[in-house]
Every structure is written in structure tokens, then in C-alpha cells.
Amino acid sequence: MGNLVIIGAQWGDEGKGKIVDILAQDADFVVRYQGGSNAGHTVINERGTYVFHLIPSGILYRGVTCVIGNGVVVDPAALIEEMDHLQTKGVTIGKNLAISERAHLILPYHKAIERASEQSRGLRRIGTTGRGIGPSYADKMARIGIRVGDLLNPSLFKRKLEDNLVEMNWLLEQFHKTDPYQVDKVFDQYMGYADRLRSHVTDTALLLNRAIRKNKTLLFEGAQGTHLDVDFGTYPYVTSSSASAGGACTGTGVGPTMIDGVLGIAKAYTTRVGSGPFPTELTEEIGQRLQERGNEFGSTTGRPRRCGWFDAVLVRYAAQVNGLTSLALTKLDVLDGHREVLLCTGYRHGEKLYKDMPSDLEVLTNCQPVYQRMKGWTVSTTGTTKYNQLPVEAKRYLARIEELAQCPIDMISTGSKRAETIIIRNPLERSRRRPRH
Ligand code: IMP
């Protein structure tokens, strides 16, 4: 089988974790390539409930190696806490976890700067997860970042930390009027983390390329979603990484010619956490119903997610910029019992009708969604495992989504458990390995 990138086609929280969990059974490697512990998902299987932030959920399978790639920003405290959580639940973590020496670290001052900057933005705040993601990526691009590999070289780590704290402490004390950090304290704390992580740190780009030579199957697990991508999302209300498929290459050191398919995950409706435009948002009864039925509360911050109808403009754009080979549609059962379901096919702004995603935030904020109204279904689809058992109205809804998104649907999720899934076609089969020389 080929190498498959799995990405969110909306604003994150599409249910990628469950789909990765299903597909990981057939994979040799599961690789995170961007983001950090701002991501979060829960996997429920016969052995229990597991919460993931940084470690790919493939860790639950024997024989699967999980990789935290160079494009990820690593908060070592969060990573170690997650390792502990998994180990107390009986999950073995040893050679099956590799961390890129090139991945950048999140340091305590990143979180402090983010907190202060969000506070000072007031109503214009991004609504971040508060995990220090943006400031860590900013340092990476400003070439003052500290990398996982630096943890293993104490004198270099200390010198970089000393240099950075001169500027960061000035910013914290003088501009944000908050407490500074002491070099020695942070140094000691991070040297403790180094001891715990040392055996996992390696050149993961080499590891993955060697695996590809041996014809292993790789899954690239995207975090967040296309519309939170720093380039293609609703900028500046985005995360600070490349959450779209392209990030899988730069974030791992695996070339584009080694990728055989891209699976987009979309919910049967739309959700968003944090600030930013959301044309199909439903603020009244139906939105609340989706939130309750779909248990739409963030797994990292616990914040309620904003809910709305399925936005085909959003997903078609995701299909284009990611080169999606197919879609997995999740949480179809949450729409059960609606007399009518609406699909957004365009945006109206003044005299103009937008059929494609505008980049202009002003248009996105003030546009009116154009809806196609479809008959809903009253019977329950929860737990359905066969496409043919779906009510005809649900089939029509899915067919229209395929048409509007210009992308076939391979999988449909009808509940939170692994088994509650319709697999029309295994996306890994679709992404069969192309010949390589
Ligand atoms: P940051 O990634 O913490 O900087 O947050 C930037 C924006 O991305 C905020 O609107 C967050 O709510 C959103 N965000 C970050 N991670 C996730 C996620 O895993 N799911 C959904 N939204 C996210």
C-alpha cells in the first residue's frame, strides 16, 4: 500500500484521530508533521479511552512506529505527561517513538508571551489554545528557535537560552509588564526533560526515507485543518503551521514524489473553536443541538465549539489546495432527526456571488451563505456499517457533498467507536504505491 497524508478539510476537530486509528492497523509508521500540543483527540477502543496531543495514536498498535517530525513544535513537559498517561494505561513506549532532532521546542516564555499578547489584543484576540505554538514558530522563522537536538548539548542549549532570554525578558517585563524567566531554572527543568527524551531523539527524515526504501506504509497525521493553515486558512485567525498536505513534506523530510494519496476528513456539518469568520455558523437552537449531540467541546481546552451547516465552499477549496484523493465524512449520525439539512454552496456579499473561498476576511465575515435545502432523515444512522443501510435521504446528502466538493467519499463515520464506520473503499488501497526507481 502507498503513503497517505490525512488532513482536516475544515477548521480542525473533524475526527481525524478515529480515522487514523482505523487506518493505522495497516501502517508501519504514523507521522505527525506540524502543530504541537494544541491538537487533541480521543481514541476509544476495546481497551479503553486514550487522549492524544502530540504522540500519534498509532502508538496503540504493536509494530507501528510513531514519529514526531521536524515540523512539529514540541513542549517536552506536555510530551512527557502524555507518555506517562499512556504508560500507566499499559501502552509500551520505547523504540516505537521517534522524535526529530530538528523539531523546535516550546519554552515557558513562549506561553507567557502568547498569554500576554492575546490579552492585549482584547476583542481582536485569535482565541489560541495557549500552548505557545505561535511564539515558538515565530522564533523558528526568526532563526532564534531552540531545537530538540539542542537539548542533548547542554552548553549550546544554555547559550541559546541566555541569548533569547535577554530579549524575551525585556519584552515580558517592559512591554507586557509581567514576570521574567531565570536562565538557571529553565535550564535545569529542560535538562531533566532531556534525560527522559534522549533515547527517542534521532534524524527522523533518514528513518522515514529508509522505511520508504523498504516499502513500508506511512501515514502522515495532520493536526488542525486546512482553514487553520497559516497560508490557506482564514488568516490571521489561523494556527501558525502548515496544516495542509504540503506541510507533510516540509514537516518530515519526505519528498512529494513519495506521497501516494491525500485523505481529507470533514464533519457532516461544520465546527470551529476560537475566533474568526464562520459563514454557516448557527447561533440558535439548531447550533446548540449540534453542539450537544456532537459533544462539541474542545479536547485540548474544553471550550465549546461553534457549530453550523456543512459548507461545501470550504471543503471544495480544501480538496483543491490539498489535492485530495478522497474524503472521510465523520459524525453523520449527529444529523439524525433533522427534518431538513442545509448545504452551503456559495457566499453572497453585496452584489457578488462567491462560488470559491475568498481570501478577504471582510467578505468572509459579512457574507450571507447561499444554501441548498435537502430533506433530512428521521431514522437513526448511529453505528451503521453498510452504505446500503443508510436512509435514502442521507445517501442523497452524501452524493451531493461529493458533487459539490468534487471529491469521492471513501469512509463515513457513524459513531465514536472504531467499528461504527462505513468503509466504501479503503483510502490506502486507493493510494497504491506508484512505481519508484
Ligand atoms: P493556536 O494553534 O493555539 O495558536 O490557536 C490558533 C487557532 O487555531 C485558534 O483559533 C485555535 O482555537 C485553533 N486551533 C488550534 N488547534 C486546534 C485544534 O486542534 N482543533 C481546532 N482548532 C484548533
Coordinates of C-alpha atoms and ligand atoms in Angstrom, one line a residue:
M1 CA 0.0 0.0 0.0
G2 CA 1.1 3.6 -0.5
N3 CA 1.9 6.5 1.8
L4 CA -1.1 8.5 2.7
V5 CA -1.5 12.0 4.2
I6 CA -4.5 12.6 6.4
I7 CA -5.7 16.2 6.8
G8 CA -8.6 18.1 8.2
A9 CA -10.7 19.7 5.5
Q10 CA -12.4 22.3 7.7
W11 CA -11.3 24.1 10.9
G12 CA -9.9 21.1 12.8
D13 CA -11.6 18.7 15.1
E14 CA -13.0 16.7 12.1
G15 CA -12.4 13.4 13.8
K16 CA -9.0 12.6 12.2
G17 CA -8.0 10.7 15.3
K18 CA -10.6 8.0 14.8
I19 CA -9.8 7.6 11.1
V20 CA -6.0 7.5 11.7
D21 CA -6.7 4.8 14.4
I22 CA -8.6 2.7 11.8
L23 CA -6.0 3.1 9.1
A24 CA -3.0 2.6 11.4
Q25 CA -3.8 -1.1 11.6
D26 CA -2.4 -1.4 8.1
A27 CA 0.5 1.1 8.5
D28 CA 4.1 0.7 9.6
F29 CA 4.7 4.4 10.5
V30 CA 2.4 7.1 11.7
V31 CA 3.9 10.6 11.5
R32 CA 3.0 14.0 12.9
Y33 CA 4.3 16.8 10.8
Q34 CA 3.1 20.1 12.2
G35 CA 1.4 21.8 15.1
G36 CA 2.0 20.7 18.7
S37 CA 0.1 20.0 21.8
N38 CA -2.6 22.4 20.6
A39 CA -4.0 19.3 18.8
G40 CA -6.1 16.9 20.8
H41 CA -8.1 13.8 20.1
T42 CA -9.5 10.9 21.9
V43 CA -9.4 7.3 20.8
I44 CA -11.9 4.8 22.2
N45 CA -11.2 1.2 21.7
E46 CA -11.9 -2.1 23.5
R47 CA -9.1 -1.5 25.9
G48 CA -10.2 2.0 27.0
T49 CA -10.1 5.7 26.3
Y50 CA -6.9 7.4 25.3
V51 CA -6.2 11.1 24.9
F52 CA -3.6 12.3 22.5
H53 CA -2.0 15.7 21.9
L54 CA 1.5 15.1 20.4
I55 CA 2.0 11.4 20.1
P56 CA 0.3 9.8 17.0
S57 CA -2.5 7.4 18.0
G58 CA -0.7 4.6 16.1
I59 CA 1.3 4.0 19.3
L60 CA -1.6 1.8 20.4
Y61 CA -0.6 -0.8 17.7
R62 CA 2.3 -3.2 18.1
G63 CA 4.6 -3.0 15.1
V64 CA 3.7 0.7 14.3
T65 CA 6.5 3.3 14.8
C66 CA 5.3 6.8 15.7
V67 CA 7.3 9.8 14.6
I68 CA 7.2 13.4 15.7
G69 CA 8.6 15.1 12.7
N70 CA 10.8 18.2 12.3
G71 CA 7.7 20.4 11.5
V72 CA 6.2 19.9 14.9
V73 CA 6.8 22.2 17.9
V74 CA 7.4 20.1 21.0
D75 CA 6.5 21.0 24.5
P76 CA 8.6 18.5 26.4
A77 CA 6.6 18.8 29.6
A78 CA 3.3 18.0 27.6
L79 CA 5.0 15.2 25.7
I80 CA 6.4 13.5 28.9
E81 CA 3.0 13.9 30.6
E82 CA 1.4 12.1 27.6
M83 CA 4.0 9.4 27.6
D84 CA 3.2 8.8 31.4
H85 CA -0.5 8.8 30.7
L86 CA -0.1 6.2 28.0
Q87 CA 2.3 4.1 30.0
T88 CA 0.0 3.9 33.1
K89 CA -2.6 2.6 30.7
G90 CA -0.3 -0.2 29.7
V91 CA 1.0 1.2 26.4
T92 CA 4.7 0.4 25.7
I93 CA 6.8 3.4 24.6
G94 CA 10.3 2.6 23.5
K95 CA 11.8 2.3 20.1
N96 CA 8.2 2.8 18.7
L97 CA 8.5 6.5 19.3
A98 CA 11.0 8.7 17.4
I99 CA 11.3 12.4 17.8
S100 CA 13.1 14.6 15.2
E101 CA 16.2 16.4 16.5
R102 CA 15.2 19.2 14.2
A103 CA 11.8 19.8 15.8
H104 CA 11.6 23.1 17.6
L105 CA 11.0 23.3 21.4
I106 CA 8.3 25.2 23.1
L107 CA 9.8 27.1 26.1
P108 CA 8.0 28.7 29.1
Y109 CA 8.4 32.2 27.7
H110 CA 6.5 31.2 24.5
K111 CA 3.4 30.5 26.6
A112 CA 3.9 33.7 28.6
I113 CA 4.3 35.9 25.5
E114 CA 1.2 34.3 23.9
R115 CA -0.9 34.9 27.0
A116 CA 0.2 38.5 27.2
S117 CA -0.3 39.2 23.5
E118 CA -3.7 37.6 23.4
Q119 CA -4.7 39.7 26.4
S120 CA -3.5 42.9 24.9
R121 CA -5.4 42.2 21.6
G122 CA -8.7 42.3 23.5
L123 CA -11.6 41.6 21.2
R124 CA -9.2 41.0 18.3
R125 CA -7.6 38.1 20.0
I126 CA -7.1 34.9 17.9
G127 CA -8.5 32.7 20.7
T128 CA -5.5 30.4 20.7
T129 CA -5.1 27.2 22.7
G130 CA -2.5 28.9 24.9
R131 CA 0.1 26.2 24.2
G132 CA 2.9 28.6 23.0
I133 CA 2.5 27.4 19.4
G134 CA 2.7 30.8 17.6
P135 CA 5.7 32.3 19.5
S136 CA 7.6 29.0 19.0
Y137 CA 7.1 29.0 15.3
A138 CA 7.9 32.8 15.2
D139 CA 11.3 32.0 16.8
K140 CA 11.9 29.2 14.3
M141 CA 11.3 31.6 11.4
A142 CA 13.3 34.3 13.1
R143 CA 16.1 31.8 13.4
I144 CA 16.4 32.0 17.1
G145 CA 14.5 28.8 17.9
I146 CA 15.9 26.1 20.1
R147 CA 15.6 22.6 18.8
V148 CA 15.0 19.2 20.3
G149 CA 18.6 18.3 19.3
D150 CA 19.9 21.2 21.4
L151 CA 18.6 19.6 24.5
L152 CA 21.3 17.0 24.1
N153 CA 24.0 19.6 24.0
P154 CA 23.8 21.4 27.4
S155 CA 26.3 24.1 26.8
L156 CA 24.8 25.1 23.4
F157 CA 21.3 24.9 24.9
K158 CA 22.3 27.2 27.7
R159 CA 23.9 29.7 25.4
K160 CA 20.8 29.9 23.2
L161 CA 18.6 30.2 26.2
E162 CA 20.7 33.0 27.7
D163 CA 20.7 34.9 24.3
N164 CA 16.9 34.5 23.9
L165 CA 16.0 35.4 27.5
V166 CA 17.7 38.8 27.1
E167 CA 15.2 39.8 24.5
M168 CA 12.2 37.8 25.8
N169 CA 12.5 39.0 29.4
W170 CA 12.7 42.6 28.1
L171 CA 9.5 42.0 26.2
L172 CA 7.8 40.4 29.1
E173 CA 8.9 42.9 31.7
Q174 CA 9.0 46.2 29.8
F175 CA 6.2 45.8 27.3
H176 CA 3.8 43.2 28.8
K177 CA 4.5 44.2 32.5
T178 CA 4.8 40.6 33.6
D179 CA 7.4 38.3 35.3
P180 CA 10.7 37.4 33.6
Y181 CA 12.3 33.9 33.5
Q182 CA 15.6 32.9 35.1
V183 CA 18.1 31.1 32.9
D184 CA 19.1 28.5 35.5
K185 CA 15.6 27.5 36.4
V186 CA 14.6 26.9 32.8
F187 CA 17.9 25.2 32.1
D188 CA 17.6 22.7 35.0
Q189 CA 14.0 22.0 34.1
Y190 CA 14.8 21.3 30.4
M191 CA 17.9 19.1 31.3
G192 CA 15.5 16.9 33.2
Y193 CA 13.4 16.6 30.1
A194 CA 16.5 15.8 28.0
D195 CA 17.2 12.8 30.2
R196 CA 13.8 11.4 29.6
L197 CA 13.6 12.0 25.9
R198 CA 17.2 11.3 24.8
S199 CA 16.6 7.8 23.6
H200 CA 13.8 8.8 21.3
V201 CA 15.7 11.7 19.5
T202 CA 17.0 11.0 16.1
D203 CA 17.1 12.1 12.4
T204 CA 13.6 11.1 11.6
A205 CA 13.9 12.2 7.9
L206 CA 16.5 9.5 7.5
L207 CA 14.4 7.0 9.4
L208 CA 11.4 7.6 7.2
N209 CA 13.3 7.6 3.9
R210 CA 14.9 4.3 4.9
A211 CA 11.4 2.9 5.6
I212 CA 10.2 4.1 2.2
R213 CA 13.0 2.2 0.6
K214 CA 11.9 -0.9 2.4
N215 CA 8.3 -0.4 1.0
K216 CA 6.8 0.4 4.4
T217 CA 3.5 2.1 4.6
L218 CA 3.5 5.6 6.1
L219 CA 0.5 7.6 7.4
F220 CA 1.0 11.3 7.8
E221 CA -1.3 12.6 10.5
G222 CA -2.2 16.3 10.0
A223 CA -3.3 18.3 13.0
Q224 CA -5.8 21.2 12.9
G225 CA -7.4 21.7 9.5
T226 CA -6.9 23.4 6.1
H227 CA -8.7 26.5 7.1
L228 CA -6.4 26.9 10.1
D229 CA -3.4 26.6 7.8
V230 CA -1.1 29.7 8.0
D231 CA -1.3 30.1 4.2
F232 CA -4.7 28.8 3.2
G233 CA -6.7 29.4 6.3
T234 CA -8.7 32.5 7.4
Y235 CA -5.6 34.5 8.2
P236 CA -4.9 35.8 10.8
Y237 CA -7.4 33.6 12.6
V238 CA -5.3 30.5 11.9
T239 CA -2.7 28.4 13.6
S240 CA 1.0 29.1 12.9
S241 CA 1.8 26.0 10.9
S242 CA 1.2 24.3 7.5
A243 CA -1.8 22.2 8.4
S244 CA -2.5 21.3 4.7
A245 CA -1.0 18.4 2.8
G246 CA 2.1 20.3 1.7
G247 CA 3.2 20.5 5.3
A248 CA 3.7 16.7 5.3
C249 CA 6.7 17.1 3.1
T250 CA 8.5 20.1 4.7
G251 CA 7.5 18.8 8.2
T252 CA 9.1 15.3 7.8
G253 CA 11.7 15.4 5.0
V254 CA 9.8 13.0 2.8
G255 CA 9.6 14.3 -0.8
P256 CA 6.3 14.9 -2.6
T257 CA 7.0 12.1 -5.1
M258 CA 6.9 9.6 -2.1
I259 CA 3.3 10.5 -1.3
D260 CA 0.6 8.4 -2.9
G261 CA -2.7 9.9 -1.7
V262 CA -4.3 12.6 0.5
L263 CA -7.4 11.8 2.5
G264 CA -9.4 14.8 3.7
I265 CA -11.5 14.4 6.8
A266 CA -14.7 16.5 7.1
K267 CA -17.5 16.5 9.5
A268 CA -21.1 16.1 8.1
Y269 CA -21.6 19.7 9.4
T270 CA -19.0 22.4 10.4
T271 CA -17.4 23.4 13.6
R272 CA -14.8 25.9 14.7
V273 CA -13.1 26.8 18.0
G274 CA -11.6 30.2 18.7
S275 CA -12.2 33.5 16.9
G276 CA -12.6 34.1 13.1
P277 CA -15.2 34.1 10.4
F278 CA -17.6 31.2 10.1
P279 CA -20.2 31.9 7.4
T280 CA -22.6 28.9 8.2
E281 CA -22.5 29.3 11.9
L282 CA -25.8 28.6 13.7
T283 CA -26.1 30.6 16.9
E284 CA -29.5 29.5 18.0
E285 CA -31.4 26.2 18.6
I286 CA -30.0 24.1 15.7
G287 CA -26.5 25.1 16.5
Q288 CA -27.0 24.2 20.2
R289 CA -28.5 20.9 19.2
L290 CA -25.5 20.0 17.0
Q291 CA -23.2 21.0 19.9
E292 CA -24.9 18.8 22.3
R293 CA -25.5 15.8 20.1
G294 CA -22.0 16.0 18.6
N295 CA -20.4 16.6 22.1
E296 CA -18.7 19.6 20.5
F297 CA -16.3 20.7 23.2
G298 CA -12.5 21.0 22.5
S299 CA -10.4 18.1 23.7
T300 CA -7.4 20.3 24.5
T301 CA -9.1 23.3 26.1
G302 CA -12.7 22.1 26.8
R303 CA -14.0 25.2 25.0
P304 CA -17.4 24.8 23.3
R305 CA -17.1 24.6 19.6
R306 CA -19.1 26.9 17.3
C307 CA -21.4 24.8 15.1
G308 CA -23.0 25.3 11.7
W309 CA -24.2 23.6 8.5
F310 CA -21.9 21.8 6.1
D311 CA -20.0 24.4 4.0
A312 CA -19.2 22.9 0.6
V313 CA -17.2 26.0 -0.4
L314 CA -14.8 25.4 2.4
V315 CA -14.4 21.7 1.6
R316 CA -14.0 22.1 -2.1
Y317 CA -11.2 24.6 -1.5
A318 CA -9.6 22.0 0.8
A319 CA -10.0 19.4 -1.9
Q320 CA -8.1 21.7 -4.3
V321 CA -5.2 23.0 -2.2
N322 CA -4.5 19.6 -0.7
G323 CA -5.0 17.6 -3.9
L324 CA -7.4 15.3 -2.0
T325 CA -7.8 11.8 -3.5
S326 CA -10.8 11.1 -1.3
L327 CA -12.8 12.2 1.7
A328 CA -13.9 10.6 5.0
L329 CA -17.1 12.1 6.4
T330 CA -17.5 11.9 10.1
K331 CA -20.4 12.3 12.6
L332 CA -23.1 11.7 10.1
D333 CA -25.3 10.3 12.9
V334 CA -25.3 13.8 14.6
L335 CA -27.6 15.0 11.8
D336 CA -30.2 12.3 12.5
G337 CA -33.6 13.6 13.3
H338 CA -33.4 16.9 11.4
R339 CA -36.4 17.5 9.2
E340 CA -34.2 19.4 6.8
V341 CA -30.4 19.7 6.3
L342 CA -28.8 22.6 4.6
L343 CA -25.7 22.7 2.4
C344 CA -23.8 25.9 1.7
T345 CA -23.0 26.2 -2.0
G346 CA -21.7 29.8 -2.2
Y347 CA -21.4 33.1 -0.4
R348 CA -23.3 36.3 -1.3
H349 CA -21.6 39.6 -0.5
G350 CA -23.3 42.7 -1.8
E351 CA -24.0 42.1 -5.5
K352 CA -21.3 39.4 -5.8
L353 CA -21.8 35.6 -5.5
Y354 CA -18.7 33.7 -4.4
K355 CA -18.5 30.1 -5.5
D356 CA -14.9 29.7 -4.3
M357 CA -13.3 30.6 -1.0
P358 CA -12.4 34.3 -0.8
S359 CA -9.2 35.2 1.0
D360 CA -10.7 38.6 2.0
L361 CA -11.6 38.4 5.7
E362 CA -14.1 41.2 5.3
V363 CA -16.0 39.3 2.7
L364 CA -16.0 36.1 4.8
T365 CA -17.1 37.9 7.9
N366 CA -20.0 39.8 6.3
C367 CA -21.2 37.4 3.5
Q368 CA -24.5 35.6 3.5
P369 CA -24.3 31.8 2.9
V370 CA -26.3 30.5 -0.1
Y371 CA -28.0 27.3 0.9
Q372 CA -29.4 24.2 -0.8
R373 CA -32.1 22.8 1.4
M374 CA -32.3 19.0 1.4
K375 CA -34.8 16.6 3.1
G376 CA -33.4 15.2 6.3
W377 CA -33.8 11.7 7.8
T378 CA -35.7 10.7 10.9
V379 CA -34.2 7.2 11.4
S380 CA -31.0 6.6 13.4
T381 CA -27.8 6.1 11.4
T382 CA -25.8 5.5 14.6
G383 CA -23.5 2.5 14.3
T384 CA -24.4 1.8 10.7
T385 CA -21.6 -0.1 9.0
K386 CA -23.0 -0.6 5.5
Y387 CA -23.7 2.2 3.0
N388 CA -26.8 0.4 1.7
Q389 CA -28.4 0.5 5.2
L390 CA -28.3 4.3 5.2
P391 CA -31.7 6.1 4.7
V392 CA -32.1 7.3 1.1
E393 CA -32.1 11.0 2.3
A394 CA -28.7 10.5 3.9
K395 CA -27.4 8.9 0.7
R396 CA -28.6 11.9 -1.3
Y397 CA -26.9 14.2 1.1
L398 CA -23.6 12.4 0.8
A399 CA -23.9 12.2 -3.0
R400 CA -24.4 16.0 -3.2
I401 CA -21.4 16.6 -0.9
E402 CA -19.3 14.5 -3.3
E403 CA -20.6 16.5 -6.2
L404 CA -20.0 19.9 -4.6
A405 CA -16.6 19.1 -3.1
Q406 CA -15.6 17.4 -6.4
C407 CA -14.1 14.5 -4.4
P408 CA -15.3 10.9 -3.7
I409 CA -16.2 9.8 -0.2
D410 CA -14.4 6.7 0.9
M411 CA -15.4 6.4 4.6
I412 CA -18.3 7.5 6.7
S413 CA -18.2 7.6 10.5
T414 CA -21.5 6.9 12.3
G415 CA -20.3 6.9 15.9
S416 CA -17.3 7.3 18.1
K417 CA -16.3 3.7 18.3
R418 CA -13.8 2.2 15.8
A419 CA -16.5 -0.3 14.5
E420 CA -19.1 2.4 13.9
T421 CA -17.8 3.2 10.4
I422 CA -18.8 2.6 6.8
I423 CA -15.8 1.8 4.6
I424 CA -16.8 2.2 1.0
R425 CA -13.3 1.8 -0.1
N426 CA -10.1 1.7 1.9
P427 CA -8.2 5.0 1.1
L428 CA -4.9 3.2 1.5
E429 CA -6.0 0.9 -1.4
R430 CA -6.8 3.9 -3.5
S431 CA -3.3 5.3 -2.8
R432 CA -1.5 2.3 -4.1
R433 CA 2.2 2.9 -4.3
R434 CA 3.4 4.4 -7.6
P435 CA 6.4 2.7 -9.1
R436 CA 9.7 4.1 -7.7
H437 CA 13.2 3.6 -9.0
Ligands
IMP1 P1 -3.0 28.0 18.3 O1 -2.8 26.9 17.4 O2 -3.1 27.6 19.7 O3 -2.1 29.1 18.0 O4 -4.5 28.6 18.0 C1 -4.8 29.3 16.8 C2 -6.2 29.0 16.3 O5 -6.3 27.6 16.0 C3 -7.3 29.1 17.4 O6 -8.5 29.5 16.8 C4 -7.5 27.7 18.0 O7 -8.8 27.5 18.5 C5 -7.3 26.9 16.7 N1 -6.8 25.5 17.0 C6 -5.6 25.2 17.3 N2 -5.5 23.8 17.4 C7 -6.7 23.4 17.1 C8 -7.3 22.0 17.0 O8 -6.6 21.0 17.2 N3 -8.6 22.0 16.7 C9 -9.3 23.1 16.4 N4 -8.9 24.3 16.5 C10 -7.6 24.4 16.8

